[in-house]
XYZ file of C-alpha atoms in Angstrom:
680
model
C -55.091 -23.446 -7.702
C -54.927 -19.983 -6.102
C -58.038 -18.753 -6.220
C -58.909 -16.102 -8.520
C -61.169 -17.142 -11.661
C -62.351 -20.355 -10.943
C -59.976 -21.721 -13.770
C -57.249 -23.943 -14.008
C -54.060 -22.189 -15.019
C -51.743 -23.213 -17.411
C -48.322 -22.692 -18.901
C -47.700 -19.690 -21.761
C -47.657 -22.290 -24.379
C -51.353 -23.613 -23.916
C -52.938 -20.085 -22.811
C -56.541 -19.683 -20.848
C -58.372 -16.871 -21.367
C -58.200 -15.010 -18.791
C -61.312 -14.396 -17.275
C -63.089 -17.257 -19.159
C -65.763 -18.839 -17.642
C -68.443 -17.638 -13.680
C -66.723 -16.417 -10.960
C -67.736 -14.725 -7.402
C -67.729 -10.668 -8.162
C -67.487 -10.911 -12.196
C -68.354 -9.083 -14.218
C -69.933 -9.944 -18.138
C -69.089 -8.893 -21.217
C -70.062 -9.303 -23.895
C -67.081 -11.621 -26.656
C -64.673 -10.547 -28.300
C -65.145 -9.362 -31.611
C -61.728 -10.862 -32.685
C -63.151 -14.178 -34.649
C -59.866 -16.283 -33.802
C -59.684 -15.588 -30.220
C -64.106 -15.960 -30.122
C -63.250 -19.440 -32.559
C -61.336 -20.736 -29.318
C -63.707 -19.750 -26.257
C -66.557 -21.218 -28.377
C -64.439 -24.897 -29.102
C -63.217 -24.849 -25.538
C -66.311 -23.680 -23.046
C -68.975 -24.380 -25.658
C -70.560 -21.813 -27.895
C -72.842 -19.900 -25.006
C -69.924 -19.458 -22.765
C -69.883 -15.998 -21.203
C -65.840 -14.061 -20.577
C -65.461 -12.145 -17.586
C -63.034 -9.582 -16.400
C -61.700 -9.964 -13.566
C -61.313 -6.189 -11.108
C -58.262 -5.823 -8.880
C -59.000 -8.016 -6.054
C -61.982 -9.792 -4.338
C -64.002 -8.146 -2.310
C -63.633 -8.937 1.495
C -67.763 -10.814 1.384
C -66.182 -13.226 -1.783
C -62.796 -13.747 -0.005
C -64.622 -14.763 3.640
C -67.232 -17.101 1.289
C -64.087 -19.206 -0.255
C -62.065 -19.162 2.943
C -63.504 -18.692 5.805
C -64.209 -15.782 8.369
C -60.207 -14.431 9.070
C -58.654 -15.258 12.894
C -57.959 -11.671 14.127
C -55.264 -10.756 16.726
C -55.190 -8.906 20.010
C -54.254 -5.024 18.209
C -54.436 -6.300 14.908
C -55.818 -7.143 11.916
C -54.916 -10.728 10.296
C -52.929 -10.568 7.515
C -54.796 -11.537 4.382
C -53.438 -12.385 1.753
C -53.956 -11.129 -2.049
C -52.223 -12.210 -5.260
C -52.330 -10.487 -7.855
C -51.455 -11.108 -11.997
C -53.109 -8.469 -14.110
C -53.393 -9.493 -18.164
C -53.924 -7.082 -20.862
C -57.485 -8.149 -21.935
C -58.152 -7.220 -17.656
C -56.871 -3.976 -18.439
C -58.269 -2.990 -21.715
C -61.742 -1.937 -21.579
C -63.857 0.957 -23.459
C -62.195 4.378 -21.935
C -63.788 5.542 -19.361
C -65.002 2.887 -18.436
C -64.494 1.018 -14.809
C -62.534 -1.698 -16.175
C -60.766 0.940 -18.195
C -59.911 3.456 -15.343
C -58.289 -0.262 -13.449
C -56.325 -1.099 -16.799
C -55.232 2.832 -17.098
C -53.999 3.012 -13.310
C -52.651 -0.659 -13.185
C -50.489 0.719 -16.889
C -49.000 3.326 -14.638
C -48.011 1.366 -11.623
C -50.977 2.342 -9.178
C -53.246 0.463 -7.135
C -56.236 0.127 -5.825
C -57.336 1.158 -2.525
C -55.465 -2.098 -0.548
C -57.486 -3.535 2.876
C -54.728 -3.623 5.578
C -53.213 -6.689 5.934
C -53.597 -7.704 2.687
C -50.605 -8.720 -0.430
C -50.533 -7.418 -3.663
C -48.873 -9.080 -6.398
C -47.450 -7.773 -9.682
C -45.932 -9.705 -11.976
C -43.117 -8.011 -14.395
C -43.358 -9.915 -17.006
C -43.899 -9.543 -20.817
C -45.747 -11.845 -21.754
C -49.190 -11.474 -21.415
C -50.450 -14.688 -20.471
C -48.687 -14.529 -17.218
C -50.276 -11.888 -15.937
C -53.322 -13.480 -13.476
C -54.809 -12.918 -10.015
C -55.333 -14.567 -7.158
C -55.286 -14.057 -2.942
C -53.718 -15.731 -0.756
C -54.315 -16.195 3.093
C -50.737 -15.678 4.460
C -47.934 -13.638 3.012
C -46.221 -16.587 3.485
C -48.061 -18.380 0.619
C -48.406 -15.510 -1.532
C -44.237 -15.384 -1.540
C -44.361 -19.441 -2.433
C -46.698 -18.808 -4.925
C -44.734 -15.432 -6.747
C -41.878 -16.327 -9.100
C -38.620 -14.048 -10.457
C -39.595 -10.617 -11.356
C -43.054 -10.345 -9.238
C -43.485 -7.373 -7.136
C -44.642 -8.327 -3.648
C -46.903 -5.101 -1.853
C -47.514 -4.964 1.072
C -50.338 -3.370 2.711
C -49.663 -1.636 5.868
C -50.361 -3.632 8.646
C -47.894 -6.356 11.346
C -47.084 -9.912 9.765
C -46.111 -12.328 12.307
C -44.665 -14.424 10.319
C -40.961 -15.995 9.639
C -40.340 -15.015 6.194
C -37.598 -16.517 3.258
C -36.843 -15.331 -0.046
C -35.907 -17.831 -2.544
C -36.859 -16.093 -5.520
C -35.921 -12.957 -7.037
C -38.784 -11.160 -5.958
C -39.826 -7.422 -4.810
C -40.733 -7.176 -1.427
C -41.880 -3.606 -0.790
C -44.139 -1.822 2.278
C -46.905 0.491 1.167
C -45.658 4.413 0.188
C -43.022 3.904 0.860
C -43.445 4.193 3.863
C -41.357 2.914 7.356
C -42.960 1.634 9.844
C -46.703 0.718 9.315
C -45.869 -2.580 7.337
C -43.809 -4.187 10.358
C -42.136 -8.261 10.150
C -42.717 -8.743 13.647
C -42.913 -13.252 13.846
C -42.859 -14.570 18.003
C -39.417 -16.379 17.317
C -37.070 -17.498 14.990
C -35.319 -15.691 11.856
C -38.884 -12.554 10.696
C -36.629 -12.133 7.116
C -33.807 -14.796 5.445
C -32.492 -13.736 2.280
C -31.460 -16.409 -0.275
C -31.753 -14.811 -4.020
C -31.145 -11.618 -5.500
C -34.132 -10.144 -3.942
C -35.336 -6.683 -3.552
C -36.703 -5.501 -0.051
C -37.738 -2.069 0.721
C -40.065 0.232 3.013
C -40.350 -2.413 5.849
C -40.358 -2.250 9.764
C -38.728 -6.042 11.124
C -38.521 -6.892 14.884
C -37.104 -9.712 15.775
C -36.829 -10.642 19.725
C -34.810 -13.997 19.477
C -31.837 -13.704 20.850
C -30.391 -16.963 19.765
C -30.447 -15.044 15.857
C -30.320 -12.646 13.990
C -33.825 -10.944 13.116
C -32.610 -10.469 9.240
C -30.421 -13.000 7.995
C -28.404 -12.819 3.841
C -26.882 -16.314 3.158
C -26.558 -16.505 -0.979
C -27.467 -14.048 -3.971
C -26.752 -10.283 -4.702
C -30.156 -8.817 -3.606
C -30.695 -5.309 -2.715
C -31.635 -4.100 1.076
C -33.519 -0.474 0.811
C -34.982 1.726 3.588
C -35.507 -0.971 6.567
C -35.668 -0.696 10.024
C -34.843 -2.882 12.220
C -35.467 -2.948 15.918
C -34.978 -6.669 17.254
C -32.688 -7.989 20.569
C -31.504 -10.439 19.162
C -28.255 -11.811 17.816
C -27.346 -9.310 15.343
C -29.198 -6.885 13.291
C -27.608 -7.986 10.005
C -26.596 -11.045 9.300
C -24.452 -12.035 6.075
C -22.788 -14.744 5.559
C -21.805 -17.017 2.530
C -22.042 -15.956 -0.752
C -23.751 -13.632 0.250
C -23.081 -10.079 -1.872
C -26.062 -7.967 -0.491
C -26.397 -3.749 -1.296
C -27.544 -2.387 1.476
C -28.882 1.423 1.079
C -30.564 3.414 3.872
C -30.887 1.083 6.357
C -30.936 1.337 10.942
C -30.508 -1.384 12.976
C -31.148 -0.581 17.018
C -30.184 -3.942 18.505
C -29.024 -2.846 22.499
C -28.817 -7.331 22.696
C -26.658 -7.889 19.736
C -24.554 -6.719 16.893
C -25.662 -4.172 15.021
C -24.203 -5.534 11.417
C -22.618 -8.331 11.472
C -20.749 -9.646 7.810
C -19.197 -13.222 8.361
C -17.699 -16.380 6.830
C -16.201 -14.492 3.490
C -19.045 -13.039 2.649
C -18.902 -9.307 1.577
C -21.594 -7.186 0.676
C -21.346 -2.666 0.352
C -23.309 -0.565 3.071
C -24.723 2.313 2.440
C -25.771 5.947 4.592
C -26.818 3.058 7.261
C -27.048 3.132 10.759
C -26.277 1.625 13.980
C -27.739 3.664 16.158
C -27.542 1.358 19.343
C -25.492 -2.259 19.971
C -25.351 -4.355 22.923
C -21.538 -6.106 21.628
C -19.754 -4.623 17.921
C -21.368 -2.074 16.342
C -20.159 -3.535 12.443
C -18.451 -6.829 13.051
C -16.169 -8.722 10.167
C -14.659 -11.871 10.784
C -14.102 -15.111 8.700
C -12.620 -14.261 5.725
C -15.379 -11.498 4.676
C -14.297 -8.092 3.574
C -17.566 -6.180 3.354
C -17.024 -2.123 2.311
C -18.749 0.573 3.575
C -19.751 4.201 2.791
C -20.940 7.446 4.531
C -21.833 5.063 7.731
C -22.969 6.019 11.375
C -22.146 3.543 14.177
C -22.440 5.133 17.377
C -23.893 4.110 21.349
C -22.168 0.157 20.891
C -21.098 -1.474 24.384
C -18.094 -3.028 22.249
C -15.869 -1.985 19.295
C -17.421 0.234 17.054
C -16.014 -1.265 14.205
C -14.291 -4.766 14.772
C -12.549 -6.545 11.923
C -10.467 -10.164 12.926
C -9.575 -12.896 12.161
C -7.281 -13.841 8.952
C -8.246 -12.681 5.345
C -10.724 -10.540 7.127
C -10.735 -6.926 5.239
C -13.292 -3.952 5.993
C -12.748 -0.546 3.945
C -15.128 2.692 5.106
C -15.139 5.547 3.051
C -16.404 8.768 4.601
C -17.332 6.458 8.406
C -18.523 8.588 11.478
C -17.999 5.827 14.572
C -18.405 7.828 18.018
C -20.345 7.813 21.724
C -18.356 3.772 21.908
C -17.883 1.989 24.868
C -15.113 -0.107 23.847
C -12.700 1.012 21.439
C -13.774 2.564 17.796
C -12.162 0.728 15.951
C -10.604 -2.753 16.534
C -8.210 -4.477 14.888
C -7.194 -7.945 15.186
C -6.070 -11.357 14.370
C -4.114 -10.390 10.617
C -6.727 -8.608 9.734
C -6.735 -5.862 7.805
C -8.836 -2.559 7.242
C -8.535 0.970 4.925
C -10.737 3.583 6.326
C -10.709 6.722 4.200
C -11.940 10.378 5.092
C -13.642 8.814 8.552
C -13.986 10.261 12.102
C -13.422 8.211 15.669
C -14.652 10.121 18.629
C -16.086 10.357 21.863
C -14.641 6.663 22.670
C -14.892 5.365 26.235
C -11.302 3.397 25.510
C -8.828 3.697 22.695
C -9.832 4.912 19.768
C -8.127 3.359 17.067
C -6.478 -0.289 18.059
C -4.448 -2.718 16.743
C -3.013 -6.119 17.530
C -1.648 -8.956 16.437
C -0.358 -8.637 12.790
C -3.371 -6.803 12.189
C -2.328 -4.024 8.977
C -4.479 -0.542 8.869
C -4.102 2.632 6.597
C -6.144 5.427 7.745
C -6.651 8.231 5.044
C -7.418 11.811 5.924
C -9.599 10.337 8.992
C -9.926 12.441 12.211
C -9.478 10.574 15.452
C -10.530 12.941 18.670
C -11.734 13.244 22.186
C -10.109 10.168 23.058
C -9.772 10.116 27.135
C -7.056 7.055 26.166
C -4.850 6.547 23.802
C -5.898 7.716 20.147
C -3.956 4.710 18.719
C -2.382 1.541 20.189
C -0.249 -0.547 18.314
C 0.661 -4.341 19.827
C 1.967 -7.609 18.681
C 3.280 -6.634 15.251
C 0.751 -4.544 14.117
C 1.113 -2.081 11.769
C -0.403 0.895 10.851
C -0.311 3.758 8.069
C -1.262 7.517 8.650
C -1.753 9.589 5.625
C -2.978 13.392 5.927
C -4.302 12.510 9.153
C -5.095 14.770 12.244
C -5.025 12.988 16.135
C -5.963 15.455 19.068
C -7.621 15.952 22.549
C -6.600 12.654 23.519
C -6.208 11.885 27.294
C -2.938 9.774 27.398
C -0.261 8.712 24.242
C -1.208 10.174 20.294
C 0.422 6.437 18.943
C 1.278 4.350 21.268
C 3.618 2.066 19.780
C 4.506 -1.179 21.835
C 6.427 -4.879 20.874
C 9.235 -5.920 18.147
C 7.774 -5.538 15.171
C 4.815 -3.362 15.352
C 5.344 -0.532 13.281
C 3.753 3.231 12.379
C 4.398 5.168 9.266
C 2.819 8.596 9.762
C 3.180 11.325 6.445
C 1.505 14.807 6.637
C -0.977 14.485 10.117
C -1.196 16.446 13.065
C -0.917 15.048 16.360
C -2.355 17.882 18.849
C -4.248 19.333 22.532
C -3.147 16.725 23.981
C -5.605 16.686 27.478
C -3.645 14.638 29.674
C 0.506 14.506 30.910
C 1.459 11.752 28.898
C 4.140 12.188 25.476
C 1.994 12.761 22.320
C 4.211 9.598 20.592
C 5.275 6.470 22.568
C 7.397 4.538 20.990
C 8.663 1.457 23.500
C 9.809 -2.843 23.848
C 11.522 -2.695 19.837
C 9.000 -0.676 18.035
C 9.473 1.726 15.079
C 8.041 4.584 14.322
C 8.229 7.254 11.527
C 6.926 10.897 11.139
C 7.446 12.290 7.619
C 5.783 15.801 7.280
C 3.861 16.162 10.856
C 3.378 18.142 13.236
C 2.856 17.835 16.802
C 1.862 20.580 19.104
C 0.228 21.989 22.011
C 1.835 18.588 24.584
C 3.481 17.784 27.628
C 6.361 15.663 25.419
C 6.499 15.123 22.203
C 7.756 11.688 21.363
C 9.369 9.204 24.041
C 11.566 6.300 23.007
C 12.474 3.971 24.647
C 14.135 0.240 25.908
C 16.807 -1.383 23.358
C 15.885 -1.765 19.776
C 13.029 1.035 18.947
C 13.506 3.367 16.552
C 11.888 6.947 16.004
C 12.554 8.223 12.386
C 11.181 11.565 12.060
C 11.628 13.343 9.057
C 10.956 17.323 8.364
C 8.361 17.699 10.749
C 7.897 20.226 13.157
C 7.624 19.991 17.714
C 6.017 23.529 18.947
C 4.225 24.386 22.001
C 6.038 21.627 24.336
C 5.827 21.955 27.678
C 8.345 19.284 28.862
C 10.894 17.126 26.456
C 10.249 17.682 22.264
C 12.672 14.595 21.767
C 13.412 12.056 24.865
C 15.485 8.676 24.254
C 16.684 6.554 27.027
C 16.829 2.673 27.600
C 19.062 1.788 25.220
C 16.758 3.199 22.303
C 17.473 5.405 18.636
C 16.204 8.521 17.191
C 17.000 9.650 13.614
C 15.919 13.882 13.345
C 16.569 15.126 9.987
C 15.437 18.632 8.578
C 13.255 19.189 12.366
C 12.147 22.310 13.151
C 11.839 21.916 17.223
C 10.215 25.125 18.812
C 8.773 26.382 21.797
C 10.518 24.023 24.169
C 11.839 23.100 27.800
C 14.104 20.507 26.327
C 14.379 20.485 22.577
C 16.074 16.756 22.253
C 17.032 14.600 25.709
C 19.213 11.172 25.008
C 19.520 9.952 28.690
C 21.446 7.418 29.408
C 24.211 4.372 28.396
C 23.406 2.981 24.788
C 20.926 5.450 23.727
C 21.967 8.094 20.740
C 20.804 8.032 16.953
C 21.294 11.490 15.279
C 20.111 14.937 14.889
C 21.046 15.975 11.386
C 20.334 19.545 10.216
C 17.559 20.582 12.972
C 16.886 23.645 14.287
C 15.654 24.415 17.587
C 13.984 27.490 18.386
C 13.405 29.568 21.775
C 13.502 25.988 24.196
C 15.692 26.221 27.299
C 18.201 23.920 26.497
C 18.714 22.724 23.068
C 20.469 19.410 23.622
C 20.848 16.744 26.732
C 23.026 14.571 26.824
C 23.632 12.454 30.113
C 24.780 9.068 31.224
C 26.742 7.754 29.030
C 24.205 8.193 25.963
C 26.432 8.786 22.235
C 24.651 10.319 20.306
C 25.560 12.128 16.545
C 24.597 15.436 16.543
C 25.691 17.436 12.636
C 24.797 20.459 11.053
C 22.399 21.741 13.901
C 21.107 25.568 15.305
C 20.027 26.268 18.795
C 19.029 29.892 18.735
C 17.459 32.412 21.652
C 18.348 29.129 24.082
C 17.098 30.552 27.626
C 20.387 28.241 29.147
C 22.384 26.302 27.494
C 22.704 25.415 23.749
C 24.140 22.088 24.261
C 24.969 20.953 27.865
C 26.527 17.167 28.352
C 26.472 15.823 31.844
C 27.498 12.382 33.834
C 30.172 10.976 31.456
C 27.883 11.225 28.750
C 29.148 11.131 25.753
C 28.098 12.642 21.848
C 29.428 13.957 18.638
C 28.635 17.875 17.707
C 30.014 18.673 14.360
C 29.159 21.570 12.497
C 26.649 22.736 14.973
C 25.466 26.530 16.058
C 24.892 28.842 19.179
C 23.231 31.741 19.031
C 21.617 34.591 20.910
C 22.395 31.842 25.049
C 21.464 33.135 28.164
C 24.204 30.584 29.163
C 26.905 29.328 27.299
C 26.723 28.144 23.398
C 28.745 24.660 24.505
C 28.587 23.212 28.517
C 30.390 20.213 28.843
C 30.845 18.986 31.860
C 33.744 16.987 33.848
C 34.064 13.464 33.439
C 32.355 13.979 29.904
C 34.149 12.287 26.957
C 32.469 15.095 24.014
C 34.055 15.733 20.657
C 32.909 19.733 19.330
C 33.938 19.930 15.453
C 33.191 23.295 13.385
C 31.450 24.225 16.378
C 30.712 28.201 16.274
C 29.068 30.436 18.902
C 27.431 33.358 18.906
C 25.976 36.194 21.499
C 26.413 33.814 24.075
C 25.947 35.375 27.467
C 27.732 33.247 29.674
C 30.671 32.380 26.859
C 30.480 30.350 23.897
C 32.005 26.980 25.270
C 32.307 25.619 28.996
C 34.786 23.122 28.739
C 35.569 21.284 32.117
C 38.033 18.758 32.606
C 40.443 16.857 29.946
C 37.853 14.589 28.312
C 36.277 16.939 25.731
C 38.054 17.202 22.272
C 37.664 20.320 20.331
C 38.038 21.696 17.356
C 37.984 23.600 14.790
C 35.759 25.513 16.731
C 35.072 29.394 16.962
C 32.818 32.031 18.544
C 33.156 35.782 19.510
C 33.606 37.531 22.294
C 30.673 39.498 22.913
C 29.939 38.016 26.378
C 30.635 39.842 29.725
C 33.158 37.937 30.920
C 34.198 38.237 34.927
C 37.505 39.441 35.310
C 38.383 37.471 37.976
C 37.285 34.382 35.841
C 40.733 32.663 34.517
C 39.730 31.402 30.875
C 42.934 29.444 29.032
C 42.465 27.959 25.585
C 42.067 24.080 25.108
C 45.670 22.104 24.110
C 45.011 20.144 20.742
C 45.240 16.774 21.275
C 47.757 14.636 18.469
C 45.780 15.176 15.258
C 43.738 17.714 16.482
C 43.669 21.577 15.522
C 43.958 24.677 18.124
C 41.069 26.987 18.478
C 41.115 30.012 16.034
C 41.920 33.111 17.392
C 38.896 34.263 18.722
C 37.513 30.942 19.729
C 36.078 31.586 23.523
C 37.492 28.432 24.789
C 37.223 28.159 29.159
C 38.325 25.571 31.161
C 39.654 25.091 34.395
C 43.413 25.602 35.428
C 44.774 22.521 37.611
C 44.862 22.263 40.658
C 47.935 23.558 42.455
C 49.922 22.255 45.521
C 47.247 21.577 48.529
C 44.226 22.274 46.511
C 42.072 18.747 45.868
C 40.977 17.515 43.072
C 37.415 16.816 43.532
C 35.586 14.034 42.482
C 33.440 14.087 39.232
C 29.652 14.632 39.617
C 27.748 11.411 39.942
C 24.576 11.515 40.313
C 21.199 9.406 38.713
C 18.827 12.608 39.634
C 17.656 14.275 37.133
C 19.018 17.812 37.123
C 16.469 20.485 36.083
C 18.125 23.428 34.482
C 16.525 26.052 36.238
C 18.521 26.146 39.310
C 21.941 24.424 38.171
C 24.794 26.029 39.609
C 27.921 25.889 38.434
C 30.054 25.702 41.492
C 32.470 23.058 40.459
C 36.439 22.968 42.135
C 37.017 22.762 38.374
C 35.505 26.006 36.979
C 36.071 29.005 36.135
C 33.548 30.556 39.154
C 34.473 28.014 41.671
C 38.256 29.761 40.746
C 37.355 33.326 40.517
C 35.450 33.115 43.693
C 38.698 31.490 45.156
C 40.771 33.920 44.329
C 38.640 37.156 45.428
C 38.793 35.242 49.085
C 42.406 34.697 48.485
C 41.979 31.152 50.086
C 44.128 28.523 48.067
C 44.974 30.661 45.036
C 46.812 30.010 41.772
C 49.994 30.390 41.946
C 51.064 32.710 39.681
C 53.650 31.899 38.156
């Protein structure tokens, strides 16, 4: 029997008149005027039975007489808990009377002044007979006595109890002042929620490193305006079938995980903040699938957001992850995540890491100020980037490794590299697709290497590249369609044997060299234009191959097409205009030139011998006006030069054309009179 008016309480089917009997601190008043109510009272308690109305919680003196003096703790008032129900007959005093004023305050949701460390419980049910008043020595006792729908209002103070909510009650602090009500037991879990309860305006402290500070195990509770300061295994842990709604909760846990969702649990976290975490800021594992909205995670020693394990999933909207010692976002172990309108910045490791069949989608996200790779993918991970920005990264903007790993980027920007690494690195059989993207202000734009690696670039801009815009080597493949390359040292370079791909309808402007093919590489270049190159528009050397069909070079500072000796290159329907050193420089008998045209506006040395290329069987001779220069056969007595075979990378700014098979060499010989060609 709860201490109240001294009467036994019963169910609503057999109601007891509240206030009947004599209780310490009670106030007498006349019997009700209603005959039925008066008859019930007299039949049960006698004709002279008085009726008492209990006003609010009992006074401290009455509580001390009933329960003994309250124990005290150093620096804290020992909590004494009052469980309070209100009955309509209690609050129905005459207008202006003390009972009437108390009832009016209760109807308005206000409470009388509460003693520090007390708990006021209000039942919100509709039955007039279920509203009662009682006082309990602890918060745990009050929770055991409360029923579904009751509201427990905690007065300011420190409650050193381990609370377990197993009913749909509301547990709240006073007047919404977070920090005035502290739940701080010496060990164990401070607060465990196993029902669809509501908890708000509390300050929770935990000291046990083996358990979480706030544990949600079941139900759909609401956790509002909480501050958790702890050194526990986790600040908030959600497990099992729980689906909580967590709003405006702050977690400070420098010893463990900030928020952990595991074991198939879910829930919605809105406007939450992890201000410090000794491990991951938010950890999702074991098939859990929470949703984060407008959350902030910072100052975590592990990953900011970590999603691991098969069937684990995370959805984030408008989140911010920064000041992380590990990776900003880590997805691994066949987990998946989807982030929209979020940002990751100022991490010590990679901005985003995907590993082992992970799947991640980033939409309208911003990844910046990362000293390592902005995004790193390995082991068959799949990344989809849409309208996202990657900027100010120290190594690669996108680093894609291993067979089966794939990146699809649509409408993205990658720019402002702070290191000396390519913006996009694709190797070991990985694949990258860039559609309508922009890559600018980087040392190198795209590096594709290793057999099986592939990059597809469609309708994209590569500009302000200090070295090479597209580099293909070690058997890799690159395909560029309708792309624009501007302000680069080299537009595209196919470096060695087995490397190839297709360049179709691409434009190279203000580059030193448009396209280089070397060491046995064999790309297909179709309908491409090189405008205003500093040196050659297309340069083939060191037994390079390649097919150039319908290509055009204009306003070149060197040759339009420069094909060195020993290269088996095919030129079809190509055209050169206003090339300073000539439209075509083709050495030896390896290249095939078909239907190529050009103008003669370039100034050619008078002593240089210019000979038309003899067409091969089935090939068409160059049209009149085509500027095609080849070296004539060496006369008797002059040794033939061997083709230059050099494994070193050519620097085009200092290249000299001084081979014996070049027109410059023959012009020099003719002017000196040594080994001059025969006049016949």
